[in-house]
PDB file of C-alpha atoms in Angstrom:
ATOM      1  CA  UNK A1302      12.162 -20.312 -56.416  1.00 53.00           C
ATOM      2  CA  UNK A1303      11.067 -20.985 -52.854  1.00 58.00           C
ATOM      3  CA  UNK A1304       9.774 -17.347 -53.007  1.00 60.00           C
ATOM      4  CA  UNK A1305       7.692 -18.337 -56.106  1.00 63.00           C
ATOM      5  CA  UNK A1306       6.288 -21.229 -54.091  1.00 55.00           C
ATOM      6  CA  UNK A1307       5.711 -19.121 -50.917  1.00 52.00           C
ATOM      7  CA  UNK A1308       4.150 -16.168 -53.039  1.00 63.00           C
ATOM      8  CA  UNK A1309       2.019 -18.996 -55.097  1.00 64.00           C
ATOM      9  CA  UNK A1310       0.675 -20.408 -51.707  1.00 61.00           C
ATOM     10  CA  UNK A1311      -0.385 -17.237 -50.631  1.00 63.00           C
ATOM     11  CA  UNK A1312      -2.432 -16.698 -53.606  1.00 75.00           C
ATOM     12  CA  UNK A1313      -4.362 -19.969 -52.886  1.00 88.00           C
ATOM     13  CA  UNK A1314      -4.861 -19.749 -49.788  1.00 94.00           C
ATOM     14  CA  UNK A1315      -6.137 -16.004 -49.740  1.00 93.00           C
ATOM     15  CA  UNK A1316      -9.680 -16.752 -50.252  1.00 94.00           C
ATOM     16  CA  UNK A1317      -9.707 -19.023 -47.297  1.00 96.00           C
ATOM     17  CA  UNK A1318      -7.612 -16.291 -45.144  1.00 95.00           C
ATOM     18  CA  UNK A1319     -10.170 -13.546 -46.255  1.00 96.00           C
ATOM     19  CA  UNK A1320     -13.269 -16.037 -45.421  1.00 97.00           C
ATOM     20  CA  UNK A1321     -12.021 -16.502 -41.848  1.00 97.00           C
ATOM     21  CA  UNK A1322     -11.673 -12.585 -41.150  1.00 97.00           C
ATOM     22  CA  UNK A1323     -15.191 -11.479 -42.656  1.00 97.00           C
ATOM     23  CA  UNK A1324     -16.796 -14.643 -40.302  1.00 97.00           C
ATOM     24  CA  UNK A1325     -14.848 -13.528 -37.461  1.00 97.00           C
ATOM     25  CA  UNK A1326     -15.856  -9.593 -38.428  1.00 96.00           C
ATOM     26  CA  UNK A1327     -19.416 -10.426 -39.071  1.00 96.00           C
ATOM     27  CA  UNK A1328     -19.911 -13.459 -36.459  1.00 96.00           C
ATOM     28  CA  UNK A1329     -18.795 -11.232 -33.364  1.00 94.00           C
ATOM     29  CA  UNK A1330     -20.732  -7.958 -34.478  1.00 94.00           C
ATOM     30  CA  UNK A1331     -24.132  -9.962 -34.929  1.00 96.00           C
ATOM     31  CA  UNK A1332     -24.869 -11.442 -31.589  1.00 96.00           C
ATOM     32  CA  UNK A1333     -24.760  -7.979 -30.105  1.00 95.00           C
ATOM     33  CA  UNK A1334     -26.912  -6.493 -32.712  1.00 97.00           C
ATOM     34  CA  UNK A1335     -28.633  -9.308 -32.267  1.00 98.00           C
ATOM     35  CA  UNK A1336     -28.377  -8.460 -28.074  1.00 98.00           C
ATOM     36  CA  UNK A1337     -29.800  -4.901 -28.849  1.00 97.00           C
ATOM     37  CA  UNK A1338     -32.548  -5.960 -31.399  1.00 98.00           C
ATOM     38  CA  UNK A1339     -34.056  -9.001 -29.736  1.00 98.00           C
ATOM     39  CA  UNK A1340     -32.620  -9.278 -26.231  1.00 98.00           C
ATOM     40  CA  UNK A1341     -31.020 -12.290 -27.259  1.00 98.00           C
ATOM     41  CA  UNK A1342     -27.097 -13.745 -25.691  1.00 97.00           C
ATOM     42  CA  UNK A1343     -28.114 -12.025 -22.562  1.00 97.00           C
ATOM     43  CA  UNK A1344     -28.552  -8.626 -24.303  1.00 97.00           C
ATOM     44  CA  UNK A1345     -30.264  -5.558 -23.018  1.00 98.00           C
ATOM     45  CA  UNK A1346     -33.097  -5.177 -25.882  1.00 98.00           C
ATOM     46  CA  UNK A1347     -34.191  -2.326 -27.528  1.00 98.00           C
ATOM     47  CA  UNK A1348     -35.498  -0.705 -24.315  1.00 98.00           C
ATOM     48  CA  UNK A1349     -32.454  -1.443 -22.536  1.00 98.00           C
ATOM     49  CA  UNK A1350     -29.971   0.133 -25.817  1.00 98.00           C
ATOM     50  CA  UNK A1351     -32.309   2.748 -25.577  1.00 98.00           C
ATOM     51  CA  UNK A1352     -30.986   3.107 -21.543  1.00 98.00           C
ATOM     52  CA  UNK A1353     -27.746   2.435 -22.360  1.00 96.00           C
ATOM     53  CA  UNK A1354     -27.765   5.360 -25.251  1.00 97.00           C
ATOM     54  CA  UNK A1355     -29.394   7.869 -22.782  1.00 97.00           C
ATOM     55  CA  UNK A1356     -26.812   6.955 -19.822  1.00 95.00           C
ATOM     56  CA  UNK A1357     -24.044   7.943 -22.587  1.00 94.00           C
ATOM     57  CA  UNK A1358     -25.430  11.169 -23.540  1.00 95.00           C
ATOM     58  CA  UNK A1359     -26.956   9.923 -26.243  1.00 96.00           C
ATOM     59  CA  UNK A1360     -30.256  10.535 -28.544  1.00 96.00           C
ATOM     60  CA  UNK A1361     -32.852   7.617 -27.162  1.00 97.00           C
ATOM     61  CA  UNK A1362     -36.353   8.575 -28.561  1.00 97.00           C
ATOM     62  CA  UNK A1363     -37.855   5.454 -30.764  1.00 97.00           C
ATOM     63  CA  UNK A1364     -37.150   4.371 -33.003  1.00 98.00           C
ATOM     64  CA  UNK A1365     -33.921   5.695 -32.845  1.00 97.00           C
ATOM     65  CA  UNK A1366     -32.368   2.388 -30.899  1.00 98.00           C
ATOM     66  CA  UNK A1367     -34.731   0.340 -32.784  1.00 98.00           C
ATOM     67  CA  UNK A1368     -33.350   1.354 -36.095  1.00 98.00           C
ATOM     68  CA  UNK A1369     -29.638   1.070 -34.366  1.00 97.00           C
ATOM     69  CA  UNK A1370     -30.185  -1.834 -33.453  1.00 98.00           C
ATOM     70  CA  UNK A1371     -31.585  -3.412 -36.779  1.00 98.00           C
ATOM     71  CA  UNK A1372     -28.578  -1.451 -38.522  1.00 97.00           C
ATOM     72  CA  UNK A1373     -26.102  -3.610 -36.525  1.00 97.00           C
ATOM     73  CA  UNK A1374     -27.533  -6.912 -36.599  1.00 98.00           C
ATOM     74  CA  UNK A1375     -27.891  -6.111 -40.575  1.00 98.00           C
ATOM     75  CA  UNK A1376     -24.255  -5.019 -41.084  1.00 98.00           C
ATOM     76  CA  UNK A1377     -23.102  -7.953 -38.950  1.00 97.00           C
ATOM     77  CA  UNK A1378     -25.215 -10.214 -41.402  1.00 98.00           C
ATOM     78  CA  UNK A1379     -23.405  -8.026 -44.254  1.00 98.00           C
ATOM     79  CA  UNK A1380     -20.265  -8.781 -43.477  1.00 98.00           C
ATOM     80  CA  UNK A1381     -20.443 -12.527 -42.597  1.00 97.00           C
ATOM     81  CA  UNK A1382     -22.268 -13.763 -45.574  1.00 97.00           C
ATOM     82  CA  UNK A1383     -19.767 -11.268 -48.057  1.00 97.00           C
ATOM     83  CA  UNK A1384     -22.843  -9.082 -49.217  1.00 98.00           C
ATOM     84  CA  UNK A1385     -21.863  -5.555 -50.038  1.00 98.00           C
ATOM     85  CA  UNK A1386     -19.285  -6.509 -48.207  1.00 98.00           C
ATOM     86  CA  UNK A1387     -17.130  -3.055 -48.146  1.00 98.00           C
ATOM     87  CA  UNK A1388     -19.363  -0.936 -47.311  1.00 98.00           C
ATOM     88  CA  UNK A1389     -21.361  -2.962 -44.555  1.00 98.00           C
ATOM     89  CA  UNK A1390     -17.461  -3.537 -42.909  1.00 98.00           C
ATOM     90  CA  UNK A1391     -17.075   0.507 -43.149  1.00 98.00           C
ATOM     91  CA  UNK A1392     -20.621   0.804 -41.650  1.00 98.00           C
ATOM     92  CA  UNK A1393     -19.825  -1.796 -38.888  1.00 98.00           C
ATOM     93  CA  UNK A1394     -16.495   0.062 -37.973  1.00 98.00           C
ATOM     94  CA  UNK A1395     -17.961   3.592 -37.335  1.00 97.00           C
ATOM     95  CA  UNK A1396     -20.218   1.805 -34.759  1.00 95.00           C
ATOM     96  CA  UNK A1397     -17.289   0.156 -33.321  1.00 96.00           C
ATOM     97  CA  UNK A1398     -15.770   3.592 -33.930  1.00 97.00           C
ATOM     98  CA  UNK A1399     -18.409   5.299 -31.250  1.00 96.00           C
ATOM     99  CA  UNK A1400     -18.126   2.471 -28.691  1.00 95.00           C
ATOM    100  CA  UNK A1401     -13.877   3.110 -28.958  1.00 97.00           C
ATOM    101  CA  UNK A1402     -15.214   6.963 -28.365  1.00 97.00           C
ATOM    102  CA  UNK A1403     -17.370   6.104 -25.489  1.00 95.00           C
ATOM    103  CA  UNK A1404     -14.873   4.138 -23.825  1.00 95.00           C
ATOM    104  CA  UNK A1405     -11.796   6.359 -23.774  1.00 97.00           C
ATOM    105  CA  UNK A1406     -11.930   7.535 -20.307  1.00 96.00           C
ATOM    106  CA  UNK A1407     -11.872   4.132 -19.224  1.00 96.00           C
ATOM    107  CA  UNK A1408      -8.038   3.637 -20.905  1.00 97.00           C
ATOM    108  CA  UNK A1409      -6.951   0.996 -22.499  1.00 97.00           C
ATOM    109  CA  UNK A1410      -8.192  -2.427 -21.088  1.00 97.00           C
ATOM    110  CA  UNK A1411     -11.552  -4.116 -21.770  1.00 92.00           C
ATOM    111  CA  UNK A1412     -11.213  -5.402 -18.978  1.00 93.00           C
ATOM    112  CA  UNK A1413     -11.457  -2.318 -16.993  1.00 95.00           C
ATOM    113  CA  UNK A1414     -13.947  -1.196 -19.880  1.00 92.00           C
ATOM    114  CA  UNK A1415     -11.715  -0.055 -21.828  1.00 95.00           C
ATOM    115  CA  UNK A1416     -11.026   0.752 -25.346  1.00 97.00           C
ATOM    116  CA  UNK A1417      -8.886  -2.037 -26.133  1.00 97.00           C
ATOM    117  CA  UNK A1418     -11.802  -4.520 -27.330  1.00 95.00           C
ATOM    118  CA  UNK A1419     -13.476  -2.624 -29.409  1.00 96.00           C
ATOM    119  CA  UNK A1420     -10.940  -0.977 -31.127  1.00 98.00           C
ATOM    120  CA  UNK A1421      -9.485  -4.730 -32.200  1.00 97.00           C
ATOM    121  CA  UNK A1422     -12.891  -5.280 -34.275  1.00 97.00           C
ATOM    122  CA  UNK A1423     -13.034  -1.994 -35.962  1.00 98.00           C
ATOM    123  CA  UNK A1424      -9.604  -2.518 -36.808  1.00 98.00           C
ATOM    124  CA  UNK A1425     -10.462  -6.174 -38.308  1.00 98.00           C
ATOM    125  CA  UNK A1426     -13.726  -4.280 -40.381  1.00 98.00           C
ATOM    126  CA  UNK A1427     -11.328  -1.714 -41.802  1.00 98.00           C
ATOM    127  CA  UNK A1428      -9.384  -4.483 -42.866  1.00 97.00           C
ATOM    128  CA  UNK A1429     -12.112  -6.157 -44.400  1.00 98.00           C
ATOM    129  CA  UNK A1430     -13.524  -3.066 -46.126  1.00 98.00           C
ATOM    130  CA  UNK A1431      -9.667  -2.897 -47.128  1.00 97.00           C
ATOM    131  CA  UNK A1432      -9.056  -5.729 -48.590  1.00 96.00           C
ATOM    132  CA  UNK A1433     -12.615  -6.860 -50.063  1.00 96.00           C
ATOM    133  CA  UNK A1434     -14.606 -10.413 -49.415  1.00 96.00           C
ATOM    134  CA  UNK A1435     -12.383 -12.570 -51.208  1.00 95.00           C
ATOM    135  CA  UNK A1436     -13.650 -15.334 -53.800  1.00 95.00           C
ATOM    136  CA  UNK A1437     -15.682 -16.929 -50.852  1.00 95.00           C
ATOM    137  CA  UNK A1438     -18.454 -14.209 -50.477  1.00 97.00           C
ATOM    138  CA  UNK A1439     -21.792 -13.275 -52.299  1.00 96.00           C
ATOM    139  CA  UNK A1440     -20.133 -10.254 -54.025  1.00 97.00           C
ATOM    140  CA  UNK A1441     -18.414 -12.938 -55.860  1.00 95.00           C
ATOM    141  CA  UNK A1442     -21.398 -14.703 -56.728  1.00 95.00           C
ATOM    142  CA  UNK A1443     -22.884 -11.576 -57.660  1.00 93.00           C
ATOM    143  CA  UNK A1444     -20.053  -9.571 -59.737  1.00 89.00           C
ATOM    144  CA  UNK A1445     -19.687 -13.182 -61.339  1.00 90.00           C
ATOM    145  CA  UNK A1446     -22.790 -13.317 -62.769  1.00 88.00           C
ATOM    146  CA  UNK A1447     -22.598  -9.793 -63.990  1.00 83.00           C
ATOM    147  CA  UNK A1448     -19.646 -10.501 -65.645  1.00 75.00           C
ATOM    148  CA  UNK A1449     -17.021  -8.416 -63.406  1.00 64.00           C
ATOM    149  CA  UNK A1450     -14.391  -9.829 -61.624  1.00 55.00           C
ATOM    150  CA  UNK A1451     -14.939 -11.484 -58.945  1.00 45.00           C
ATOM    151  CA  UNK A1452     -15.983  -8.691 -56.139  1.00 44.00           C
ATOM    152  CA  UNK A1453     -12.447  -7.619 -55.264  1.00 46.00           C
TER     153      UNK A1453
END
């Protein structure tokens, strides 16, 4: 019985749990898209992505960061509001994916710039794409209104 109770818990407060990781997922990817794109929370700007992609080896022409750039900040929005929700967490870990890559010869620790940090938050996107944007999300809205169930 207390199993049944545990198990029925669970089940109502899954949509809640699920909320919480697509904010955190979406909420900590957009300010550095948001860095790249518009320079904004002390970010480097599309000029200075575009130095940071060269100084990695990196293609930097326009409007290659540009488009980069606008492809994160859009993702991160994705993923926070719950809109198309797997694929923008899939899209959001293979750019955490290439950051993990960049950093490997810097070990482990963020710290030391590391891949420790990064690898945490694609990690939380695979989950996401994973498990879905719960009840709270616009794919519910929108598979609701269509008559499916409810974006899952």
């Amino acid at each position: 019985m207390t199993a049944n109770v545990a198990q029925r818990a669970g089940h109502e407060t899954a949509p809640a749990g699920l909320l919480v990781l697509r904010l955190a997922a979406g909420g900590f990817l957009l300010p550095h898209g948001l860095g790249k794109l518009l320079g904004w929370f002390g970010g480097p700007g599309v000029a200075g992505f575009a130095a940071e992609l060269q100084h990695f080896g990196l293609p930097s022409a326009a409007p290659l960061p540009l488009l980069l750039a606008a492809l994160q900040t859009l993702l991160g929005l994705m993923v926070l509001a719950g809109a198309f929700t797997r694929i923008a967490a899939l899209g959001s870990a293979a750019f955490l994916g290439v950051t993990v890559a960049l950093n490997l010869s810097h070990g482990w620790f963020w710290m030391h710039g590391g891949i420790e940090y990064p690898l945490l938050w694609l990690l939380v996107n695979l989950a996401v794409a994973l498990t879905g944007p719960g009840a709270l999300s616009f794919d519910a809205l929108r598979t609701a209104r269509s008559g499916f169930a409810h974006g899952r």
